[in-house]
PDB file of C-alpha atoms in Angstrom:
ATOM      1  CA  MET A   7     273.034 229.652 -41.300  1.00 75.00           C
ATOM      2  CA  SER A   8     272.618 228.917 -45.017  1.00 80.00           C
ATOM      3  CA  PHE A   9     275.058 230.024 -47.703  1.00 79.00           C
ATOM      4  CA  ASP A  10     272.475 232.528 -48.976  1.00 81.00           C
ATOM      5  CA  GLU A  11     272.218 234.092 -45.507  1.00 85.00           C
ATOM      6  CA  ILE A  12     276.007 234.189 -45.221  1.00 83.00           C
ATOM      7  CA  GLU A  13     276.301 235.960 -48.569  1.00 81.00           C
ATOM      8  CA  GLN A  14     273.673 238.521 -47.499  1.00 83.00           C
ATOM      9  CA  GLN A  15     275.541 239.192 -44.259  1.00 82.00           C
ATOM     10  CA  LEU A  16     278.809 239.741 -46.129  1.00 81.00           C
ATOM     11  CA  GLU A  17     277.070 242.296 -48.363  1.00 81.00           C
ATOM     12  CA  SER A  18     275.594 244.012 -45.302  1.00 81.00           C
ATOM     13  CA  ILE A  19     279.024 244.232 -43.655  1.00 82.00           C
ATOM     14  CA  ASN A  20     280.440 245.793 -46.824  1.00 76.00           C
ATOM     15  CA  ALA A  21     277.795 248.527 -46.643  1.00 73.00           C
ATOM     16  CA  THR A  22     278.527 249.135 -42.941  1.00 76.00           C
ATOM     17  CA  ILE A  23     282.274 249.446 -43.535  1.00 78.00           C
ATOM     18  CA  LYS A  24     281.762 252.212 -46.082  1.00 70.00           C
ATOM     19  CA  SER A  25     280.500 254.443 -43.265  1.00 66.00           C
ATOM     20  CA  ILE A  26     283.033 253.361 -40.637  1.00 67.00           C
ATOM     21  CA  ASP A  27     285.465 256.283 -41.184  1.00 60.00           C
ATOM     22  CA  SER A  28     283.379 258.540 -38.994  1.00 59.00           C
ATOM     23  CA  ASP A  29     282.673 255.968 -36.256  1.00 66.00           C
ATOM     24  CA  THR A  30     285.228 253.239 -35.591  1.00 73.00           C
ATOM     25  CA  SER A  31     283.518 251.987 -32.412  1.00 78.00           C
ATOM     26  CA  ARG A  32     282.065 248.973 -34.250  1.00 85.00           C
ATOM     27  CA  ALA A  33     285.334 247.845 -35.869  1.00 89.00           C
ATOM     28  CA  VAL A  34     286.048 245.007 -33.409  1.00 90.00           C
ATOM     29  CA  GLU A  35     282.394 243.958 -33.506  1.00 90.00           C
ATOM     30  CA  ILE A  36     282.605 243.697 -37.302  1.00 91.00           C
ATOM     31  CA  THR A  37     285.711 241.486 -37.250  1.00 92.00           C
ATOM     32  CA  GLY A  38     284.062 239.306 -34.615  1.00 93.00           C
ATOM     33  CA  HIS A  39     281.071 238.970 -36.920  1.00 93.00           C
ATOM     34  CA  LEU A  40     283.365 238.053 -39.810  1.00 94.00           C
ATOM     35  CA  GLN A  41     284.927 235.360 -37.595  1.00 95.00           C
ATOM     36  CA  ARG A  42     281.466 233.919 -36.905  1.00 95.00           C
ATOM     37  CA  ILE A  43     280.662 233.984 -40.621  1.00 94.00           C
ATOM     38  CA  GLY A  44     283.870 232.034 -41.277  1.00 95.00           C
ATOM     39  CA  GLU A  45     282.851 229.560 -38.586  1.00 96.00           C
ATOM     40  CA  ASP A  46     279.374 229.211 -40.099  1.00 95.00           C
ATOM     41  CA  VAL A  47     280.905 228.517 -43.518  1.00 94.00           C
ATOM     42  CA  LEU A  48     283.057 225.729 -42.086  1.00 95.00           C
ATOM     43  CA  ILE A  49     280.135 224.377 -40.069  1.00 95.00           C
ATOM     44  CA  GLN A  50     278.200 224.036 -43.349  1.00 93.00           C
ATOM     45  CA  TRP A  51     281.038 221.890 -44.733  1.00 92.00           C
ATOM     46  CA  ILE A  52     281.409 219.799 -41.570  1.00 94.00           C
ATOM     47  CA  THR A  53     277.700 219.118 -41.083  1.00 94.00           C
ATOM     48  CA  ALA A  54     277.322 218.225 -44.777  1.00 91.00           C
ATOM     49  CA  ARG A  55     279.813 215.443 -44.036  1.00 91.00           C
ATOM     50  CA  ASN A  56     277.640 214.246 -41.106  1.00 94.00           C
ATOM     51  CA  ILE A  57     280.149 215.301 -38.450  1.00 94.00           C
ATOM     52  CA  GLU A  58     279.358 217.201 -35.267  1.00 97.00           C
ATOM     53  CA  PRO A  59     281.208 220.566 -35.394  1.00 97.00           C
ATOM     54  CA  THR A  60     283.716 221.103 -32.611  1.00 96.00           C
ATOM     55  CA  THR A  61     283.162 223.734 -29.947  1.00 96.00           C
ATOM     56  CA  GLY A  62     286.871 223.757 -29.142  1.00 96.00           C
ATOM     57  CA  LYS A  63     289.475 226.338 -30.046  1.00 96.00           C
ATOM     58  CA  ARG A  64     292.879 226.176 -31.680  1.00 95.00           C
ATOM     59  CA  GLU A  65     295.342 228.976 -30.976  1.00 94.00           C
ATOM     60  CA  GLY A  66     292.459 230.838 -29.327  1.00 94.00           C
ATOM     61  CA  PHE A  67     290.103 230.648 -32.322  1.00 96.00           C
ATOM     62  CA  ARG A  68     287.194 228.322 -32.972  1.00 97.00           C
ATOM     63  CA  LEU A  69     287.640 229.066 -36.690  1.00 96.00           C
ATOM     64  CA  LEU A  70     291.037 227.337 -36.662  1.00 96.00           C
ATOM     65  CA  ALA A  71     289.666 224.353 -34.726  1.00 97.00           C
ATOM     66  CA  LEU A  72     286.823 224.006 -37.232  1.00 96.00           C
ATOM     67  CA  HIS A  73     289.276 224.204 -40.128  1.00 96.00           C
ATOM     68  CA  ARG A  74     291.405 221.472 -38.580  1.00 94.00           C
ATOM     69  CA  GLN A  75     288.293 219.320 -38.209  1.00 94.00           C
ATOM     70  CA  ALA A  76     287.180 220.056 -41.781  1.00 93.00           C
ATOM     71  CA  CYS A  77     290.538 218.904 -43.199  1.00 90.00           C
ATOM     72  CA  LYS A  78     290.327 215.395 -41.794  1.00 88.00           C
ATOM     73  CA  GLY A  79     289.994 213.001 -44.709  1.00 83.00           C
ATOM     74  CA  GLU A  80     290.037 215.884 -47.201  1.00 82.00           C
ATOM     75  CA  PRO A  81     293.624 216.962 -47.954  1.00 79.00           C
ATOM     76  CA  SER A  82     292.588 219.498 -50.617  1.00 77.00           C
ATOM     77  CA  PHE A  83     290.704 221.407 -47.914  1.00 80.00           C
ATOM     78  CA  ASN A  84     294.101 222.573 -46.636  1.00 83.00           C
ATOM     79  CA  ALA A  85     293.940 225.112 -49.474  1.00 81.00           C
ATOM     80  CA  CYS A  86     291.907 227.424 -47.235  1.00 88.00           C
ATOM     81  CA  ARG A  87     294.060 227.072 -44.113  1.00 90.00           C
ATOM     82  CA  GLU A  88     295.890 230.332 -44.724  1.00 93.00           C
ATOM     83  CA  THR A  89     292.595 232.058 -45.484  1.00 94.00           C
ATOM     84  CA  CYS A  90     291.318 231.063 -42.027  1.00 96.00           C
ATOM     85  CA  ARG A  91     294.567 232.198 -40.421  1.00 96.00           C
ATOM     86  CA  GLU A  92     294.407 235.509 -42.284  1.00 96.00           C
ATOM     87  CA  LEU A  93     290.885 236.129 -41.006  1.00 96.00           C
ATOM     88  CA  CYS A  94     292.198 235.585 -37.464  1.00 97.00           C
ATOM     89  CA  TYR A  95     295.081 237.958 -38.221  1.00 97.00           C
ATOM     90  CA  TYR A  96     292.706 240.727 -39.276  1.00 96.00           C
ATOM     91  CA  HIS A  97     290.628 240.195 -36.153  1.00 95.00           C
ATOM     92  CA  ASN A  98     293.742 240.606 -34.002  1.00 96.00           C
ATOM     93  CA  LEU A  99     294.968 243.563 -36.058  1.00 95.00           C
ATOM     94  CA  VAL A 100     291.690 245.466 -35.718  1.00 94.00           C
ATOM     95  CA  ALA A 101     291.307 244.554 -32.034  1.00 93.00           C
ATOM     96  CA  SER A 102     294.809 245.853 -31.289  1.00 94.00           C
ATOM     97  CA  ASP A 103     294.037 249.322 -32.705  1.00 92.00           C
ATOM     98  CA  PRO A 104     290.360 249.843 -33.612  1.00 90.00           C
ATOM     99  CA  HIS A 105     290.940 253.573 -34.209  1.00 88.00           C
ATOM    100  CA  HIS A 106     293.815 253.153 -36.670  1.00 90.00           C
ATOM    101  CA  PRO A 107     293.648 255.643 -39.563  1.00 89.00           C
ATOM    102  CA  GLU A 108     293.344 252.774 -42.067  1.00 91.00           C
ATOM    103  CA  ILE A 109     290.659 250.849 -40.161  1.00 90.00           C
ATOM    104  CA  SER A 110     288.254 250.923 -43.117  1.00 89.00           C
ATOM    105  CA  LYS A 111     290.886 249.367 -45.379  1.00 91.00           C
ATOM    106  CA  ARG A 112     291.637 246.672 -42.806  1.00 93.00           C
ATOM    107  CA  LEU A 113     287.950 245.870 -42.429  1.00 93.00           C
ATOM    108  CA  MET A 114     287.471 245.724 -46.201  1.00 92.00           C
ATOM    109  CA  LEU A 115     290.406 243.313 -46.503  1.00 94.00           C
ATOM    110  CA  ALA A 116     289.005 241.167 -43.678  1.00 94.00           C
ATOM    111  CA  THR A 117     285.658 241.089 -45.474  1.00 93.00           C
ATOM    112  CA  LEU A 118     287.342 240.019 -48.715  1.00 92.00           C
ATOM    113  CA  VAL A 119     289.126 237.223 -46.858  1.00 95.00           C
ATOM    114  CA  ALA A 120     285.838 236.038 -45.326  1.00 94.00           C
ATOM    115  CA  LYS A 121     284.217 236.133 -48.767  1.00 92.00           C
ATOM    116  CA  HIS A 122     287.140 234.158 -50.208  1.00 92.00           C
ATOM    117  CA  LEU A 123     286.583 231.458 -47.573  1.00 93.00           C
ATOM    118  CA  PHE A 124     282.861 231.456 -48.346  1.00 91.00           C
ATOM    119  CA  LEU A 125     283.469 231.130 -52.103  1.00 89.00           C
ATOM    120  CA  PHE A 126     286.041 228.352 -51.670  1.00 88.00           C
ATOM    121  CA  VAL A 127     283.902 226.230 -49.335  1.00 89.00           C
ATOM    122  CA  SER A 128     280.639 226.744 -51.216  1.00 87.00           C
ATOM    123  CA  GLY A 129     282.490 225.938 -54.459  1.00 85.00           C
ATOM    124  CA  LYS A 130     284.118 222.892 -52.891  1.00 83.00           C
ATOM    125  CA  MET A 131     280.682 221.588 -51.957  1.00 81.00           C
ATOM    126  CA  GLN A 132     279.758 221.763 -55.645  1.00 80.00           C
ATOM    127  CA  VAL A 133     283.082 220.708 -57.225  1.00 73.00           C
ATOM    128  CA  GLU A 134     284.890 218.084 -55.180  1.00 66.00           C
ATOM    129  CA  ASN A 135     288.324 218.606 -56.784  1.00 61.00           C
ATOM    130  CA  LEU A 136     288.404 222.333 -56.108  1.00 58.00           C
ATOM    131  CA  GLY A 137     291.626 223.250 -54.318  1.00 58.00           C
ATOM    132  CA  GLU A 138     293.715 220.342 -55.583  1.00 56.00           C
ATOM    133  CA  PHE A 139     295.580 222.345 -58.216  1.00 49.00           C
ATOM    134  CA  CYS A 140     297.387 225.493 -57.204  1.00 47.00           C
ATOM    135  CA  CYS A 141     300.970 226.671 -56.689  1.00 39.00           C
ATOM    136  CA  SER A 142     301.639 223.492 -54.695  1.00 39.00           C
ATOM    137  CA  SER A 143     300.141 221.287 -57.391  1.00 38.00           C
ATOM    138  CA  ARG A 144     300.944 217.588 -57.193  1.00 43.00           C
ATOM    139  CA  PRO A 145     302.689 217.418 -60.615  1.00 42.00           C
ATOM    140  CA  VAL A 146     305.206 220.024 -59.465  1.00 36.00           C
ATOM    141  CA  ARG A 147     305.908 218.220 -56.178  1.00 37.00           C
ATOM    142  CA  SER A 148     305.786 214.653 -57.470  1.00 48.00           C
ATOM    143  CA  ALA A 149     309.159 212.881 -57.587  1.00 46.00           C
ATOM    144  CA  ASP A 150     308.180 210.933 -60.689  1.00 47.00           C
ATOM    145  CA  THR A 151     307.495 214.097 -62.717  1.00 43.00           C
ATOM    146  CA  ASP A 152     310.199 215.765 -64.757  1.00 47.00           C
ATOM    147  CA  VAL A 153     309.916 219.425 -63.738  1.00 40.00           C
ATOM    148  CA  SER A 154     311.009 220.489 -67.224  1.00 46.00           C
ATOM    149  CA  GLU A 155     307.701 219.052 -68.516  1.00 49.00           C
ATOM    150  CA  VAL A 156     305.615 221.279 -66.251  1.00 39.00           C
ATOM    151  CA  PRO A 157     304.354 224.289 -68.240  1.00 47.00           C
ATOM    152  CA  VAL A 158     305.710 227.616 -67.025  1.00 44.00           C
ATOM    153  CA  PRO A 159     303.468 230.679 -67.407  1.00 46.00           C
ATOM    154  CA  ASP A 160     304.834 233.501 -69.600  1.00 48.00           C
TER     155      ASP A 160
END
């Protein structure tokens, strides 16, 4: 699936969620679809690197196995590890109680997480250094850097 198709599917899911309050029967189906979108995003990254995507699972999720595979040789790709784990969390959360009163909110948050993964990976394919500078930035962790020289936000 191309990135354009993935983006269209995310928009379609958003529209579906807006009407979910009256019928929660599709909630688990939607999170399963979001999982597959996350997998497709990572497959785009892996295949672009001329690697055969794994069919295995990690902690019960193919998404986590694909993320592990995508990180090999690309340390900055770890930046989206928690995003993948959060998508799995929302899948489990919705599956455990698909009729929860806040199911729409949970589905919207899961969709935002899937979109975040999509934006990170598609951006990373355009800008190689994306993900290298964040709260765990190398200058902050580096032993040869004087922490007092690191700018602190106001």
